[in-house]
mmCIF file of C-alpha atoms in Angstrom:
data_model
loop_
_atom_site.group_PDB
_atom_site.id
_atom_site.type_symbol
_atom_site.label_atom_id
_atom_site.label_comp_id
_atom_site.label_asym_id
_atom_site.label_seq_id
_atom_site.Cartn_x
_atom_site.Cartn_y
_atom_site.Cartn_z
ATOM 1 C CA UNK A 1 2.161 7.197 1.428
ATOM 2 C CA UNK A 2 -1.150 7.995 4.019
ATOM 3 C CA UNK A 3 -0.665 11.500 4.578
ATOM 4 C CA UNK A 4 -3.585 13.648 6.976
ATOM 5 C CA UNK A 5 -4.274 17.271 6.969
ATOM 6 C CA UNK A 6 -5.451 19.534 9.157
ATOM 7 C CA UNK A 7 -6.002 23.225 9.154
ATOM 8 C CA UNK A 8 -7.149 26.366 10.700
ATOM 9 C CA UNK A 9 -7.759 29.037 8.536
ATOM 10 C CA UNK A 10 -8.550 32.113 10.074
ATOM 11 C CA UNK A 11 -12.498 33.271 8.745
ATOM 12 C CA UNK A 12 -12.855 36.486 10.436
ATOM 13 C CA UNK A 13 -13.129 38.533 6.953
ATOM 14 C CA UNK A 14 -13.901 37.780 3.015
ATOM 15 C CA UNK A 15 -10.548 37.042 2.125
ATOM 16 C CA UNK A 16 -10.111 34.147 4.963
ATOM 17 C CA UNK A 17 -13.582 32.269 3.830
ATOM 18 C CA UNK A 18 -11.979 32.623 0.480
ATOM 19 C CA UNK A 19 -9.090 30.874 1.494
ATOM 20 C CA UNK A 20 -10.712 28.274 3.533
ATOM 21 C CA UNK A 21 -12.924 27.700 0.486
ATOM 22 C CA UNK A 22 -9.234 27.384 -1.533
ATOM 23 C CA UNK A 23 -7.546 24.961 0.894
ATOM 24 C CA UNK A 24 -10.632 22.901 1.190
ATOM 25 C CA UNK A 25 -10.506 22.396 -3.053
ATOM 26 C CA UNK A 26 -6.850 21.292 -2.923
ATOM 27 C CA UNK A 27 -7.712 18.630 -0.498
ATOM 28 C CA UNK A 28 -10.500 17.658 -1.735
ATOM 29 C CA UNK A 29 -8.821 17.102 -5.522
ATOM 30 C CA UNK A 30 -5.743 14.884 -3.217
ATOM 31 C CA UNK A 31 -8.090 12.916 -0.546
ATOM 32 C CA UNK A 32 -11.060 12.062 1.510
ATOM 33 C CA UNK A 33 -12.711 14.575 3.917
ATOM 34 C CA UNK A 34 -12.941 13.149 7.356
ATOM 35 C CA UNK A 35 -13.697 15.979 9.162
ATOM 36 C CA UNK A 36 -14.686 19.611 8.893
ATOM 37 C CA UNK A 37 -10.684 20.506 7.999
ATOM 38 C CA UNK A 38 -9.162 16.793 8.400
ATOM 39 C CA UNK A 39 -8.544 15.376 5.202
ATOM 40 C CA UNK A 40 -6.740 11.750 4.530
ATOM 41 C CA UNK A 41 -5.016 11.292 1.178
ATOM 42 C CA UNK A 42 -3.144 8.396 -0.070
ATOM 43 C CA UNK A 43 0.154 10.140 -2.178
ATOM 44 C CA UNK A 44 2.604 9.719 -4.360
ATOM 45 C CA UNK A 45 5.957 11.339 -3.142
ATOM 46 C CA UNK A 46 5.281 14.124 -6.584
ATOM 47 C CA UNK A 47 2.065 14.745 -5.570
ATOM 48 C CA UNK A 48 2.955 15.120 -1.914
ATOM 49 C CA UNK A 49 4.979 17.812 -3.377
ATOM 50 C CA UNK A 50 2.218 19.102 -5.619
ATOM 51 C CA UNK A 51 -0.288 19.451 -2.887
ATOM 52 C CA UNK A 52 2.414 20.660 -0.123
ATOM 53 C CA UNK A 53 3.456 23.468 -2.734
ATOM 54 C CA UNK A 54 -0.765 24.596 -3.232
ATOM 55 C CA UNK A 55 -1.384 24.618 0.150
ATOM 56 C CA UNK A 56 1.232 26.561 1.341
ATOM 57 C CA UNK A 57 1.148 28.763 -1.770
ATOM 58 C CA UNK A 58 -2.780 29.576 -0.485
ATOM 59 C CA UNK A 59 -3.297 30.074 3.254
ATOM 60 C CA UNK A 60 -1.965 32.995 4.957
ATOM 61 C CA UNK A 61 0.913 32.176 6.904
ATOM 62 C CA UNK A 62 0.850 34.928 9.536
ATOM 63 C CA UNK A 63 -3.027 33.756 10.006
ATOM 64 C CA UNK A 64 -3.782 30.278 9.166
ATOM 65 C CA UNK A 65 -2.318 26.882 10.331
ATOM 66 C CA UNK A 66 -1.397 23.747 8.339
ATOM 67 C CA UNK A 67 -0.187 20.604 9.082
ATOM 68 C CA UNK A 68 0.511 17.288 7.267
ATOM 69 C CA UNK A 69 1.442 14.209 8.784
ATOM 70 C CA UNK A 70 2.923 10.968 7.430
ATOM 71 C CA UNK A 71 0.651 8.178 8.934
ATOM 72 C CA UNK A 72 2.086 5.009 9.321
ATOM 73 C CA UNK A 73 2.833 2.587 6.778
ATOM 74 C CA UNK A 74 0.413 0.065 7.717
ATOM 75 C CA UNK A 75 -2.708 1.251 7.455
ATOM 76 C CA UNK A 76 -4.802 -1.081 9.486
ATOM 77 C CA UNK A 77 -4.995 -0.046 13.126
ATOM 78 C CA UNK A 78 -3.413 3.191 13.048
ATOM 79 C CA UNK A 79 -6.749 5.259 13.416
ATOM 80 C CA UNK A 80 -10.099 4.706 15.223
ATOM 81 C CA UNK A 81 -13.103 6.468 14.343
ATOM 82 C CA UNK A 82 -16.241 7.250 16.848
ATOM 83 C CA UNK A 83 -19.231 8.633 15.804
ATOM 84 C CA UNK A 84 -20.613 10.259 12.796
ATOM 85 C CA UNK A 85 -19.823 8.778 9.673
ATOM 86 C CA UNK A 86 -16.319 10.215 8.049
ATOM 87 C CA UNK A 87 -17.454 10.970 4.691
ATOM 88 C CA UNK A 88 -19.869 13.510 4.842
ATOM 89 C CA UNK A 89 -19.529 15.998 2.441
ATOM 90 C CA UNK A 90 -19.423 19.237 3.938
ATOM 91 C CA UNK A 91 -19.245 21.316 1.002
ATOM 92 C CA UNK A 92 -22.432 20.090 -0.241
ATOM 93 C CA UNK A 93 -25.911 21.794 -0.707
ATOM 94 C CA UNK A 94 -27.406 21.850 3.026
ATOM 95 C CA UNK A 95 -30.870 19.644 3.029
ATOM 96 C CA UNK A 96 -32.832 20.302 5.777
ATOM 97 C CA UNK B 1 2.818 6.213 21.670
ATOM 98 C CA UNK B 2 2.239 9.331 20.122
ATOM 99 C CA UNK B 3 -1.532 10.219 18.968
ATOM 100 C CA UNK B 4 -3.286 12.444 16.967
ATOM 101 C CA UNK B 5 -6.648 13.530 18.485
ATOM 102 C CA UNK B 6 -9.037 15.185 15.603
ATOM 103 C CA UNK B 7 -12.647 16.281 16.364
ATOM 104 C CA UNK B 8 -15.442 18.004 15.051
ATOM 105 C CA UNK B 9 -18.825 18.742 17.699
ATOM 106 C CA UNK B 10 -22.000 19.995 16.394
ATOM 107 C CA UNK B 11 -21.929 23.242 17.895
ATOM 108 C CA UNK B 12 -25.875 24.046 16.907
ATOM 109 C CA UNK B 13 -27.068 24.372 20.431
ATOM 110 C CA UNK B 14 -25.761 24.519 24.176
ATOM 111 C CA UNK B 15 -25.638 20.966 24.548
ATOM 112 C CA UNK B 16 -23.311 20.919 21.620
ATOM 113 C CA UNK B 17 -20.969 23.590 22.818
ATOM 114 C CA UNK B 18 -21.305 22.322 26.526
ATOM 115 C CA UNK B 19 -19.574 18.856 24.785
ATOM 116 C CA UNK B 20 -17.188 20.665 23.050
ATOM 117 C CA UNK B 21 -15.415 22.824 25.955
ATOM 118 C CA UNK B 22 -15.697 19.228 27.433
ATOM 119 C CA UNK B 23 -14.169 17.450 24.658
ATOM 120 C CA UNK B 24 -11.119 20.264 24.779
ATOM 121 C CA UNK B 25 -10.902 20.296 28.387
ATOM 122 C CA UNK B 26 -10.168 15.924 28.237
ATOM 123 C CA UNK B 27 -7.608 16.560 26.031
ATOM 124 C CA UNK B 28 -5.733 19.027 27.161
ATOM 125 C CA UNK B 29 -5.279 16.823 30.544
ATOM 126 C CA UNK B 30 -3.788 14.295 28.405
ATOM 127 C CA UNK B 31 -1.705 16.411 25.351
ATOM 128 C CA UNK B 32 -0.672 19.518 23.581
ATOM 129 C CA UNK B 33 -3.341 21.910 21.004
ATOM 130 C CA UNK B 34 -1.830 21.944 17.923
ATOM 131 C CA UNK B 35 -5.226 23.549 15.738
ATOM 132 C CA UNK B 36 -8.823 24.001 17.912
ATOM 133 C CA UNK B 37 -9.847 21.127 17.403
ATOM 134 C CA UNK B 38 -6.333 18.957 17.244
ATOM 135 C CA UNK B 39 -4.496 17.478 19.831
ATOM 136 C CA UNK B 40 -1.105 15.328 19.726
ATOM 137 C CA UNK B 41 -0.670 13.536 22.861
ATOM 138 C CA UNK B 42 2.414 11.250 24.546
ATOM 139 C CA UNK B 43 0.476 8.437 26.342
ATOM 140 C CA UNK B 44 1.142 5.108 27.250
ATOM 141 C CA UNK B 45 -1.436 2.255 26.748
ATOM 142 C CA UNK B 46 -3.068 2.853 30.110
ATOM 143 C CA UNK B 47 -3.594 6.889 29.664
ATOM 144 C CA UNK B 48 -4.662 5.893 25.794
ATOM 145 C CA UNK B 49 -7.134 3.995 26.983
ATOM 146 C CA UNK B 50 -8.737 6.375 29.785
ATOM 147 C CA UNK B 51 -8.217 9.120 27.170
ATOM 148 C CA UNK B 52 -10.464 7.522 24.715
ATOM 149 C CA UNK B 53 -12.770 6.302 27.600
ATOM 150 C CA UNK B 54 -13.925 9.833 28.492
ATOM 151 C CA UNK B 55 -13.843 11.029 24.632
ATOM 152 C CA UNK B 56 -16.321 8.483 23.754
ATOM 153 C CA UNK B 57 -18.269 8.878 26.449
ATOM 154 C CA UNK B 58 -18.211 12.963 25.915
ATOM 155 C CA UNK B 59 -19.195 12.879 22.551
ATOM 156 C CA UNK B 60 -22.738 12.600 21.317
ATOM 157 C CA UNK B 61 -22.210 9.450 18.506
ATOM 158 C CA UNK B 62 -25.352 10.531 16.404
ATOM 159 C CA UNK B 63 -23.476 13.993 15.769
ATOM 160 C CA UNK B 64 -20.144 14.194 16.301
ATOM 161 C CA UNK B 65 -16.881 12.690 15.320
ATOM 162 C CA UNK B 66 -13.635 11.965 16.453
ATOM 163 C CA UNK B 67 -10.477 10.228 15.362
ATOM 164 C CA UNK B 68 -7.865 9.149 17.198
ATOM 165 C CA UNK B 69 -4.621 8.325 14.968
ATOM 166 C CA UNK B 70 -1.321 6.563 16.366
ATOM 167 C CA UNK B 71 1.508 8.355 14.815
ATOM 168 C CA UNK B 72 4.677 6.701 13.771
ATOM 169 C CA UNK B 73 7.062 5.847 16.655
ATOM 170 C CA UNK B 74 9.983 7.681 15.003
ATOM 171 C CA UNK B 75 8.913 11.581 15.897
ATOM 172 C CA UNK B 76 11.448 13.483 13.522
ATOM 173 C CA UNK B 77 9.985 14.015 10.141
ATOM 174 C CA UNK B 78 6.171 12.833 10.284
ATOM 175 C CA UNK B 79 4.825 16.392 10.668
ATOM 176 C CA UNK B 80 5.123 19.215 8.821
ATOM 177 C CA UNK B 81 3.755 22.626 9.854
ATOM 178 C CA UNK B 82 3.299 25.822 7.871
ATOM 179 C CA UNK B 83 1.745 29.096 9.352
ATOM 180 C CA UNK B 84 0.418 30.026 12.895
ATOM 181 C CA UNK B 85 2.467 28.871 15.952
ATOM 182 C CA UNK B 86 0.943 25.235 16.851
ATOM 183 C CA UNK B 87 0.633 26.350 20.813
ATOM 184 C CA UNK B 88 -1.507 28.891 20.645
ATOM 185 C CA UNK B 89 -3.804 28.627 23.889
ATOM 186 C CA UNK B 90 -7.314 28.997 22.033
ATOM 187 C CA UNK B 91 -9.111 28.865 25.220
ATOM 188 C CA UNK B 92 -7.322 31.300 26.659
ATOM 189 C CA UNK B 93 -8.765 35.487 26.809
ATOM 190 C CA UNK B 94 -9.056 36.980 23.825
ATOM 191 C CA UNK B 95 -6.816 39.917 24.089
ATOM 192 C CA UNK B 96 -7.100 42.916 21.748
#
């Protein structure tokens, strides 16, 4: 299945850019970055499960935000992009 | 339909954040904040169309981004949320 993610994760102390830094590995190992904190993967019921189970095992609950949504089956059509290109990597070294 | 509205504005100068409060302020005319910078909207084909209309012409192309997804018809099951309340007004005062 096409699942997307999006978070918030609340970065107003050490321990939140830690855990920003933590949900932003577990996506990364499941999908494709499309934005800042909007990942796409394509899953595997288990591995929905795997990922689910990290993610909500990692952000703060009483902080952060996290939601996962089932795209539609069909893949063609169901999102349009405008603008800069989807797969920058944002964790990257910053070239100026 | 139902839509998911995802964006991320360069925020580096005023410009930047003058497109971003703009960017927020089109979308909540036309659907609920569910993270800062996600949106799920109701709309029919007419208020899709105007929505993404003033989007794209909001945005800068050459440095932001922003995806529009059509979420499956059937509503029950194709989110799941973990953490912070989804209707949290972030535009609102910042009380202490």
């Amino acid at each position: 299945m096409d699942v997307l993610v999006a978070y918030d994760v609340a970065t107003d102390d050490a321990e939140g850019r830690r855990r920003l830094r933590h949900v932003a590995t577990i996506c990364l190992n499941y999908g494709q970055r499309v934005q800042k904190s909007v990942f796409e993967c394509t899953l595997n019921e288990v591995q929905y499960e795997q990922m689910k189970h990290h993610l909500v095992e990692t952000i703060d609950a009483s902080k952060d935000s996290l939601r996962i949504y089932r795209l539609p089956a069909r893949r063609e059509g169901y999102v349009e992009h405008f603008g800069q290109n989807a797969t920058v990597d944002f964790d990257g070294p910053l070239v100026v």
